[in-house]
Amino acid sequence: MNPLPHLQRTGGGAQLIVEGAPFLMLAGEVHNSSSSSLAYMERVWERMAALHCNTALTPISWELIEPTEGEFDFTLVDGLLEGARRHNLRLVPLWFGAFKNGRSTYAPEWVKTNPQRFVHAQSHPGHDVLPLSCFCEETIGADSRAFGALMRHLRKVDAEQQTAIMVQVENEVGLMRAPRDFSAPAERVFAQPVPSSLVDYLSTHTKTLHPALSQIQFDDTPSMTWSDMFGGDANEAFMSWGFGRFVGRVAEAGRTAYPLPHFANAWLVQYEGQPAGEYPNGGPVSRMMDIWRAAAPAIEFLAPDIYIDDFAGVCADYARSGNPLFIPEARRDHTAPAGAFYAIGEHSALGFSPFGIESIGGAIEEAIAGPVADASLGIQTDPSGLLLTRTYRLLSHMAPIIAQHQNKGSMRGILQRSAPDMGLDLGGYRLQVKFPTPLTPGQPPAGGLIIALGEGDYLIAGFGFSVQFHPAPGSPSEVDFLEISEGDYRHGEWLPGRRLNGDEYGVQLGAAPCVRRVRVYEHNPPI
Ligand code: DGJ
């Protein structure tokens, strides 16, 4: 049997290894309710295969696998594995347990209706709210048992074929509209000093702490309160510890049963200075990443769900201090193709996954989800899905060569922002990337990736930009082309097409994703 899917750390990042080789997830996350019906999933699988996805992110909910406490029904799980296999897709199960988007709507009835045993959060003292408390031991235990049972089942039915390759634990956890949880179990933890394991972690990682935490004052007293240590961030730090511990303990139960990579995803801070509680308070937002790492060592990485405009900024914020970048949710609109190229090229992302993937491509979207699904999310789709299809197709064929350059400093990503051009140094030359069409609302931003195969030797893939080559600053030389070739990648192999010269001389990538092999040299004028 192949070793199980795992993360292999390389050059400050990581690669996902599946069946012994790096695997690039060209993924899509299905709508929340789709995977609760195998019949419904049939059209979803077809749509995903047509989009050239190789991985599906599908919710698996606690209420559906454990409708009665201790009695598990894995029919749906088996059906999802079977459907994915039939369509040549890998699966990333999303565990919708006690927490999903700051709510507890996926907990089974026997949990929801027993608030004495499964304590609810309190948004201020004495005021119970619908979401469960992440500090309640009974809930931690019950969720962990259910998730552990799911992972044991996956091991039993899938360890051979390895259709499931990673797993997300809960979904966008955190508490909405509350400064913190004031329930009895939360109060007990808040009254204690900051746990020594958290203090130890933070004080031994001072060099790599997120700037938001770099102001922490470490006292050598073992009795610091949350306020002593975190000042104005005390409530959010406390909630991050609480949710991090919850997710970490659930993940521990899963990994003990079946050690696939486990990760947690974040609903992001939507604008600078937004108060916690307007976004889920205690979720793994980047400013709280270090607390999460201390609280949840069984979680291998934290992943951003990127719906805000600053895609590149979020990628940089999450691809820090060894956290591998994976984007489990992104807008499925015209920005998705450039986002995929950029995250993979610039940050060696493990993969990219627009949310509501089955809604991409008009006709099927109407047939499956109906236009309401999109209107409610306020998202404009890539109406034909053609750009994403071509992007995924090209990236899937290039995946082996991309893998050779991940985390090595020899690959860069291109993402059109407001400037008309951008400069980058790669392969011994200065590259000037120009965007001939200005960024226009509703139109796809240009995107791509550039790999330096060697000095002056490049693969340039993507759409909507041109590239000019210059010598290092101050050098009197001129740079010219030795080769510009069209071509294609098939399963990692370069198939050259036309050699471009004369009227076609220059590196211009049009509106459809394509790849060029380009070699340049420096001509030194005689002195
Ligand atoms: C983020 C959540 O994580 C998803 O499950 C889904 O509800 C989307 N938001 C909807 O935009």
Coordinates of C-alpha atoms in Angstrom, one line a residue, residues 31 39 148 156 209 223 231 284 325 351 371 512 516:
H31 CA -22.6 24.3 -1.9
A39 CA -28.7 11.8 -6.3
G148 CA -13.1 9.9 15.3
K156 CA -11.4 1.1 6.8
L209 CA 4.9 35.9 15.9
S223 CA -0.3 33.8 36.9
G231 CA -4.4 43.9 26.8
P284 CA -8.2 31.3 12.9
L325 CA -1.2 27.9 1.7
G351 CA -4.4 24.0 -4.2
P371 CA -30.3 31.6 -9.7
A512 CA -7.2 32.3 -23.2
R516 CA 5.2 29.7 -23.8

